[in-house]
Amino acid sequence: MYNMVYKTDVGDMAPDFTLPSTAGRTVRLYDCKNKKAVVLFFFNHEDPRCLNRLTALGKYYPRLKAENAVVLPVTIVPLDVGKKIVEGLQLPFGVLCDSDHAVTWMYNVAQCSSEPQHVCFQVITHISDPQVLIVDPSGIIRFKHRLSAEGPRLDDATLIEECKAAFR
């Protein structure tokens, strides 16, 4: 089976997916359409920067929820490992587990090679391009931020303001 890579830039329709959550249910992105802004966070479960951002999202979750936003962190670990992450960080939301890597490929946040569209049979071990995306109620990506070591840090106030802007 070939994995599709979709355009995931600001202004593009966010590709739909369905993933199991550590909260005990299956989550489909398009089930959130017409209801709320969605904060998608593709994170590397072994990167302290990502875990710090995840902890901050947990801390500010009541404010995000008050803005009618839902937080969907996505990583490539199995459910049992995802549950340990949620428990260890004391998160008020579940983590979506993409253990077959289909969604991380779709959103182009993990690769087995530095060459785009490289086809091989290597196993992805981490998300190589962690990023935060905000999807508006119609399913359009309105904000995208890469968590790179060189770039500016996304502060929590900016994240909340971007969630508010997604409703305009």
Short mmCIF file of N, CA, C and O in Angstrom, two decimals, residues 50-146:
data_model
loop_
_atom_site.label_atom_id
_atom_site.label_comp_id
_atom_site.label_asym_id
_atom_site.label_seq_id
_atom_site.Cartn_x
_atom_site.Cartn_y
_atom_site.Cartn_z
N CYS A 50 8.81 19.03 22.51
CA CYS A 50 7.44 18.59 22.21
C CYS A 50 6.67 18.27 23.49
O CYS A 50 5.50 18.63 23.62
N LEU A 51 7.33 17.61 24.42
CA LEU A 51 6.66 17.27 25.68
C LEU A 51 6.36 18.53 26.48
O LEU A 51 5.32 18.61 27.14
N ASN A 52 7.24 19.54 26.41
CA ASN A 52 6.96 20.82 27.07
C ASN A 52 5.75 21.50 26.43
O ASN A 52 4.91 22.06 27.14
N ARG A 53 5.66 21.49 25.10
CA ARG A 53 4.51 22.08 24.41
C ARG A 53 3.23 21.32 24.77
O ARG A 53 2.19 21.92 25.00
N LEU A 54 3.32 20.01 24.84
CA LEU A 54 2.17 19.20 25.22
C LEU A 54 1.71 19.53 26.63
O LEU A 54 0.51 19.67 26.90
N THR A 55 2.66 19.69 27.55
CA THR A 55 2.35 20.07 28.93
C THR A 55 1.68 21.45 28.96
O THR A 55 0.71 21.66 29.69
N ALA A 56 2.20 22.39 28.16
CA ALA A 56 1.61 23.74 28.10
C ALA A 56 0.18 23.68 27.55
O ALA A 56 -0.71 24.37 28.05
N LEU A 57 -0.04 22.84 26.54
CA LEU A 57 -1.40 22.68 26.01
C LEU A 57 -2.33 22.15 27.09
O LEU A 57 -3.48 22.56 27.19
N GLY A 58 -1.82 21.22 27.91
CA GLY A 58 -2.62 20.70 29.02
C GLY A 58 -2.94 21.78 30.04
O GLY A 58 -4.07 21.88 30.53
N LYS A 59 -1.96 22.61 30.33
CA LYS A 59 -2.13 23.70 31.29
C LYS A 59 -3.17 24.71 30.80
O LYS A 59 -3.99 25.21 31.57
N TYR A 60 -3.11 25.05 29.51
CA TYR A 60 -4.01 26.04 28.95
C TYR A 60 -5.28 25.44 28.36
O TYR A 60 -6.08 26.15 27.76
N TYR A 61 -5.47 24.16 28.55
CA TYR A 61 -6.64 23.50 27.99
C TYR A 61 -7.97 24.14 28.40
O TYR A 61 -8.85 24.31 27.55
N PRO A 62 -8.14 24.54 29.67
CA PRO A 62 -9.41 25.18 30.02
C PRO A 62 -9.69 26.44 29.19
O PRO A 62 -10.83 26.68 28.77
N ARG A 63 -8.65 27.23 28.89
CA ARG A 63 -8.84 28.43 28.07
C ARG A 63 -9.13 28.05 26.62
O ARG A 63 -9.96 28.68 25.96
N LEU A 64 -8.44 27.03 26.12
CA LEU A 64 -8.70 26.58 24.75
C LEU A 64 -10.12 26.03 24.63
O LEU A 64 -10.84 26.32 23.67
N LYS A 65 -10.53 25.25 25.62
CA LYS A 65 -11.88 24.69 25.63
C LYS A 65 -12.93 25.80 25.70
O LYS A 65 -13.96 25.73 25.04
N ALA A 66 -12.63 26.86 26.48
CA ALA A 66 -13.54 28.00 26.56
C ALA A 66 -13.68 28.71 25.22
O ALA A 66 -14.71 29.33 24.94
N GLU A 67 -12.65 28.61 24.38
CA GLU A 67 -12.71 29.18 23.03
C GLU A 67 -13.32 28.19 22.04
O GLU A 67 -13.23 28.39 20.83
N ASN A 68 -13.90 27.13 22.57
CA ASN A 68 -14.55 26.10 21.76
C ASN A 68 -13.57 25.35 20.87
O ASN A 68 -13.90 24.97 19.75
N ALA A 69 -12.33 25.18 21.35
CA ALA A 69 -11.31 24.45 20.60
C ALA A 69 -11.13 23.06 21.21
O ALA A 69 -11.31 22.86 22.41
N VAL A 70 -10.79 22.13 20.36
CA VAL A 70 -10.46 20.78 20.82
C VAL A 70 -8.99 20.56 20.52
O VAL A 70 -8.47 21.03 19.50
N VAL A 71 -8.30 19.88 21.42
CA VAL A 71 -6.87 19.60 21.26
C VAL A 71 -6.70 18.14 20.88
O VAL A 71 -7.18 17.25 21.59
N LEU A 72 -6.02 17.90 19.75
CA LEU A 72 -5.78 16.55 19.26
C LEU A 72 -4.28 16.35 19.05
O LEU A 72 -3.76 16.57 17.96
N PRO A 73 -3.56 15.93 20.11
CA PRO A 73 -2.14 15.62 19.92
C PRO A 73 -2.01 14.27 19.21
O PRO A 73 -2.73 13.32 19.54
N VAL A 74 -1.11 14.18 18.23
CA VAL A 74 -0.92 12.95 17.45
C VAL A 74 0.53 12.53 17.55
O VAL A 74 1.44 13.34 17.34
N THR A 75 0.76 11.25 17.83
CA THR A 75 2.11 10.70 17.82
C THR A 75 2.06 9.28 17.29
O THR A 75 0.97 8.74 17.06
N ILE A 76 3.21 8.66 17.10
CA ILE A 76 3.26 7.37 16.41
C ILE A 76 3.35 6.18 17.35
O ILE A 76 3.58 5.07 16.90
N VAL A 77 3.15 6.38 18.63
CA VAL A 77 3.31 5.29 19.60
C VAL A 77 2.04 4.44 19.69
O VAL A 77 0.95 4.89 19.34
N PRO A 78 2.17 3.20 20.17
CA PRO A 78 0.99 2.38 20.43
C PRO A 78 0.17 2.97 21.60
O PRO A 78 0.68 3.78 22.38
N LEU A 79 -1.08 2.55 21.71
CA LEU A 79 -1.97 3.09 22.74
C LEU A 79 -1.41 2.97 24.16
O LEU A 79 -1.54 3.90 24.96
N ASP A 80 -0.80 1.84 24.50
CA ASP A 80 -0.30 1.68 25.87
C ASP A 80 0.80 2.69 26.20
O ASP A 80 0.85 3.24 27.30
N VAL A 81 1.65 3.01 25.24
CA VAL A 81 2.69 4.02 25.44
C VAL A 81 2.05 5.41 25.50
O VAL A 81 2.44 6.25 26.32
N GLY A 82 1.06 5.65 24.65
CA GLY A 82 0.33 6.93 24.68
C GLY A 82 -0.33 7.17 26.03
O GLY A 82 -0.32 8.29 26.55
N LYS A 83 -0.88 6.12 26.62
CA LYS A 83 -1.51 6.25 27.94
C LYS A 83 -0.47 6.63 29.00
O LYS A 83 -0.75 7.43 29.90
N LYS A 84 0.73 6.08 28.89
CA LYS A 84 1.80 6.44 29.83
C LYS A 84 2.20 7.90 29.68
O LYS A 84 2.49 8.57 30.67
N ILE A 85 2.20 8.41 28.46
CA ILE A 85 2.50 9.83 28.23
C ILE A 85 1.43 10.69 28.89
O ILE A 85 1.74 11.66 29.60
N VAL A 86 0.16 10.35 28.67
CA VAL A 86 -0.95 11.12 29.25
C VAL A 86 -0.87 11.11 30.77
O VAL A 86 -1.00 12.15 31.42
N GLU A 87 -0.63 9.94 31.35
CA GLU A 87 -0.53 9.83 32.80
C GLU A 87 0.69 10.58 33.34
O GLU A 87 0.59 11.30 34.33
N GLY A 88 1.83 10.40 32.69
CA GLY A 88 3.06 11.04 33.14
C GLY A 88 3.01 12.55 33.12
O GLY A 88 3.55 13.22 34.00
N LEU A 89 2.35 13.11 32.09
CA LEU A 89 2.24 14.56 31.96
C LEU A 89 0.96 15.10 32.58
O LEU A 89 0.73 16.31 32.59
N GLN A 90 0.10 14.20 33.08
CA GLN A 90 -1.19 14.56 33.69
C GLN A 90 -2.02 15.44 32.75
O GLN A 90 -2.47 16.51 33.12
N LEU A 91 -2.20 14.95 31.54
CA LEU A 91 -2.93 15.71 30.52
C LEU A 91 -4.44 15.57 30.72
O LEU A 91 -4.93 14.48 31.03
N PRO A 92 -5.18 16.66 30.50
CA PRO A 92 -6.64 16.60 30.64
C PRO A 92 -7.35 16.13 29.36
O PRO A 92 -8.56 16.20 29.25
N PHE A 93 -6.58 15.67 28.38
CA PHE A 93 -7.13 15.17 27.11
C PHE A 93 -6.32 13.95 26.70
O PHE A 93 -5.23 13.70 27.21
N GLY A 94 -6.88 13.18 25.79
CA GLY A 94 -6.19 12.00 25.30
C GLY A 94 -5.21 12.32 24.19
O GLY A 94 -5.21 13.41 23.62
N VAL A 95 -4.37 11.36 23.88
CA VAL A 95 -3.41 11.44 22.79
C VAL A 95 -3.88 10.48 21.70
O VAL A 95 -4.30 9.36 21.99
N LEU A 96 -3.83 10.93 20.45
CA LEU A 96 -4.18 10.07 19.32
C LEU A 96 -2.94 9.30 18.90
O LEU A 96 -1.88 9.89 18.71
N CYS A 97 -3.10 8.00 18.74
CA CYS A 97 -1.95 7.12 18.47
C CYS A 97 -2.00 6.61 17.03
O CYS A 97 -2.88 5.83 16.67
N ASP A 98 -1.04 7.05 16.26
CA ASP A 98 -0.92 6.70 14.84
C ASP A 98 0.15 5.60 14.71
O ASP A 98 1.19 5.81 14.11
N SER A 99 -0.12 4.46 15.26
CA SER A 99 0.90 3.40 15.32
C SER A 99 1.23 2.81 13.95
O SER A 99 2.31 2.23 13.78
N ASP A 100 0.36 2.98 12.95
CA ASP A 100 0.72 2.49 11.61
C ASP A 100 1.31 3.60 10.73
O ASP A 100 1.63 3.37 9.57
N HIS A 101 1.43 4.80 11.27
CA HIS A 101 2.11 5.94 10.65
C HIS A 101 1.38 6.54 9.45
O HIS A 101 1.93 7.40 8.77
N ALA A 102 0.18 6.10 9.17
CA ALA A 102 -0.53 6.58 7.97
C ALA A 102 -0.82 8.08 8.04
O ALA A 102 -0.69 8.79 7.04
N VAL A 103 -1.22 8.57 9.20
CA VAL A 103 -1.57 9.99 9.32
C VAL A 103 -0.31 10.86 9.32
O VAL A 103 -0.30 11.92 8.70
N THR A 104 0.75 10.40 9.96
CA THR A 104 1.99 11.19 9.93
C THR A 104 2.54 11.29 8.51
O THR A 104 3.09 12.31 8.13
N TRP A 105 2.40 10.23 7.72
CA TRP A 105 2.78 10.30 6.31
C TRP A 105 1.89 11.27 5.57
O TRP A 105 2.35 12.08 4.76
N MET A 106 0.57 11.17 5.81
CA MET A 106 -0.41 12.01 5.12
C MET A 106 -0.11 13.50 5.35
O MET A 106 -0.20 14.30 4.43
N TYR A 107 0.25 13.84 6.58
CA TYR A 107 0.54 15.24 6.92
C TYR A 107 2.00 15.60 6.71
O TYR A 107 2.41 16.72 6.99
N ASN A 108 2.79 14.66 6.22
CA ASN A 108 4.20 14.89 5.88
C ASN A 108 5.01 15.42 7.06
O ASN A 108 5.80 16.36 6.91
N VAL A 109 4.84 14.82 8.22
CA VAL A 109 5.59 15.24 9.41
C VAL A 109 6.62 14.19 9.83
O VAL A 109 7.32 14.39 10.82
N ALA A 110 6.72 13.11 9.08
CA ALA A 110 7.72 12.08 9.37
C ALA A 110 8.17 11.46 8.06
O ALA A 110 7.37 11.22 7.18
N GLN A 111 9.46 11.22 7.97
CA GLN A 111 10.02 10.60 6.77
C GLN A 111 11.09 9.60 7.17
O GLN A 111 11.73 9.74 8.21
N CYS A 112 11.32 8.65 6.32
CA CYS A 112 12.42 7.70 6.54
C CYS A 112 13.65 8.12 5.76
O CYS A 112 14.70 7.50 5.86
N SER A 113 13.51 9.18 4.95
CA SER A 113 14.62 9.65 4.12
C SER A 113 14.52 11.17 3.99
O SER A 113 13.44 11.74 4.16
N SER A 114 15.62 11.80 3.67
CA SER A 114 15.60 13.24 3.47
C SER A 114 15.05 13.61 2.10
O SER A 114 14.79 14.78 1.83
N GLU A 115 14.87 12.64 1.23
CA GLU A 115 14.34 12.91 -0.10
C GLU A 115 12.82 12.79 -0.09
O GLU A 115 12.27 11.76 0.31
N PRO A 116 12.10 13.85 -0.52
CA PRO A 116 10.64 13.78 -0.55
C PRO A 116 10.15 12.63 -1.44
O PRO A 116 10.75 12.30 -2.43
N GLN A 117 9.04 12.05 -1.03
CA GLN A 117 8.38 10.98 -1.77
C GLN A 117 9.25 9.73 -1.90
O GLN A 117 9.01 8.90 -2.77
N HIS A 118 10.27 9.59 -1.07
CA HIS A 118 11.12 8.41 -1.07
C HIS A 118 10.29 7.21 -0.64
O HIS A 118 9.57 7.26 0.33
N VAL A 119 10.35 6.14 -1.39
CA VAL A 119 9.61 4.93 -1.07
C VAL A 119 10.58 3.88 -0.54
O VAL A 119 11.56 3.54 -1.19
N CYS A 120 10.31 3.40 0.65
CA CYS A 120 11.15 2.35 1.22
C CYS A 120 10.33 1.60 2.26
O CYS A 120 9.17 1.88 2.46
N PHE A 121 10.96 0.71 2.94
CA PHE A 121 10.25 -0.09 3.93
C PHE A 121 10.83 0.10 5.32
O PHE A 121 10.67 -0.74 6.19
N GLN A 122 11.51 1.22 5.54
CA GLN A 122 12.04 1.51 6.86
C GLN A 122 10.90 1.89 7.79
O GLN A 122 9.91 2.46 7.37
N VAL A 123 11.09 1.63 9.06
CA VAL A 123 10.10 1.96 10.07
C VAL A 123 10.36 3.37 10.58
O VAL A 123 11.50 3.73 10.88
N ILE A 124 9.32 4.16 10.69
CA ILE A 124 9.44 5.50 11.27
C ILE A 124 9.58 5.34 12.77
O ILE A 124 8.81 4.63 13.42
N THR A 125 10.57 6.01 13.35
CA THR A 125 10.79 5.90 14.79
C THR A 125 10.36 7.14 15.56
O THR A 125 10.20 7.10 16.77
N HIS A 126 10.18 8.25 14.87
CA HIS A 126 9.73 9.47 15.53
C HIS A 126 9.18 10.45 14.48
O HIS A 126 9.40 10.29 13.29
N ILE A 127 8.47 11.45 14.97
CA ILE A 127 7.98 12.50 14.09
C ILE A 127 9.11 13.48 13.90
O ILE A 127 9.57 14.11 14.85
N SER A 128 9.61 13.59 12.68
CA SER A 128 10.80 14.39 12.40
C SER A 128 10.51 15.87 12.23
O SER A 128 11.41 16.69 12.31
N ASP A 129 9.27 16.24 12.01
CA ASP A 129 8.90 17.63 11.79
C ASP A 129 7.70 17.99 12.67
O ASP A 129 6.59 18.18 12.18
N PRO A 130 7.91 18.09 14.00
CA PRO A 130 6.78 18.39 14.89
C PRO A 130 6.16 19.73 14.53
O PRO A 130 6.86 20.69 14.22
N GLN A 131 4.82 19.79 14.56
CA GLN A 131 4.15 21.03 14.23
C GLN A 131 2.77 21.13 14.84
O GLN A 131 2.15 20.12 15.17
N VAL A 132 2.34 22.37 15.00
CA VAL A 132 1.00 22.70 15.50
C VAL A 132 0.22 23.27 14.32
O VAL A 132 0.71 24.16 13.63
N LEU A 133 -0.98 22.74 14.11
CA LEU A 133 -1.87 23.27 13.08
C LEU A 133 -3.20 23.60 13.75
O LEU A 133 -3.65 22.87 14.63
N ILE A 134 -3.82 24.70 13.32
CA ILE A 134 -5.16 25.03 13.79
C ILE A 134 -6.08 24.95 12.59
O ILE A 134 -5.84 25.58 11.56
N VAL A 135 -7.13 24.15 12.75
CA VAL A 135 -8.10 23.90 11.69
C VAL A 135 -9.40 24.57 12.10
O VAL A 135 -9.88 24.37 13.22
N ASP A 136 -9.98 25.35 11.19
CA ASP A 136 -11.22 26.06 11.51
C ASP A 136 -12.42 25.11 11.40
O ASP A 136 -12.28 23.96 10.97
N PRO A 137 -13.62 25.58 11.81
CA PRO A 137 -14.80 24.70 11.78
C PRO A 137 -15.17 24.16 10.41
O PRO A 137 -15.86 23.15 10.31
N SER A 138 -14.70 24.79 9.32
CA SER A 138 -15.01 24.28 7.99
C SER A 138 -13.96 23.28 7.50
O SER A 138 -14.08 22.74 6.41
N GLY A 139 -12.91 23.03 8.30
CA GLY A 139 -11.90 22.05 7.93
C GLY A 139 -10.67 22.63 7.24
O GLY A 139 -9.82 21.89 6.76
N ILE A 140 -10.56 23.95 7.19
CA ILE A 140 -9.43 24.62 6.53
C ILE A 140 -8.32 24.89 7.55
O ILE A 140 -8.60 25.34 8.67
N ILE A 141 -7.09 24.62 7.16
CA ILE A 141 -5.95 24.92 8.02
C ILE A 141 -5.75 26.44 8.02
O ILE A 141 -5.54 27.04 6.98
N ARG A 142 -5.84 27.06 9.20
CA ARG A 142 -5.73 28.51 9.33
C ARG A 142 -4.41 28.97 9.93
O ARG A 142 -4.06 30.14 9.84
N PHE A 143 -3.67 28.04 10.54
CA PHE A 143 -2.42 28.40 11.20
C PHE A 143 -1.54 27.16 11.21
O PHE A 143 -2.02 26.05 11.40
N LYS A 144 -0.22 27.39 11.01
CA LYS A 144 0.73 26.28 11.02
C LYS A 144 2.03 26.79 11.62
O LYS A 144 2.53 27.84 11.22
N HIS A 145 2.55 26.05 12.57
CA HIS A 145 3.82 26.42 13.21
C HIS A 145 4.67 25.18 13.40
O HIS A 145 4.23 24.20 13.99
N ARG A 146 5.90 25.23 12.88
CA ARG A 146 6.84 24.12 13.05
C ARG A 146 7.65 24.35 14.31
O ARG A 146 8.11 25.46 14.56
#
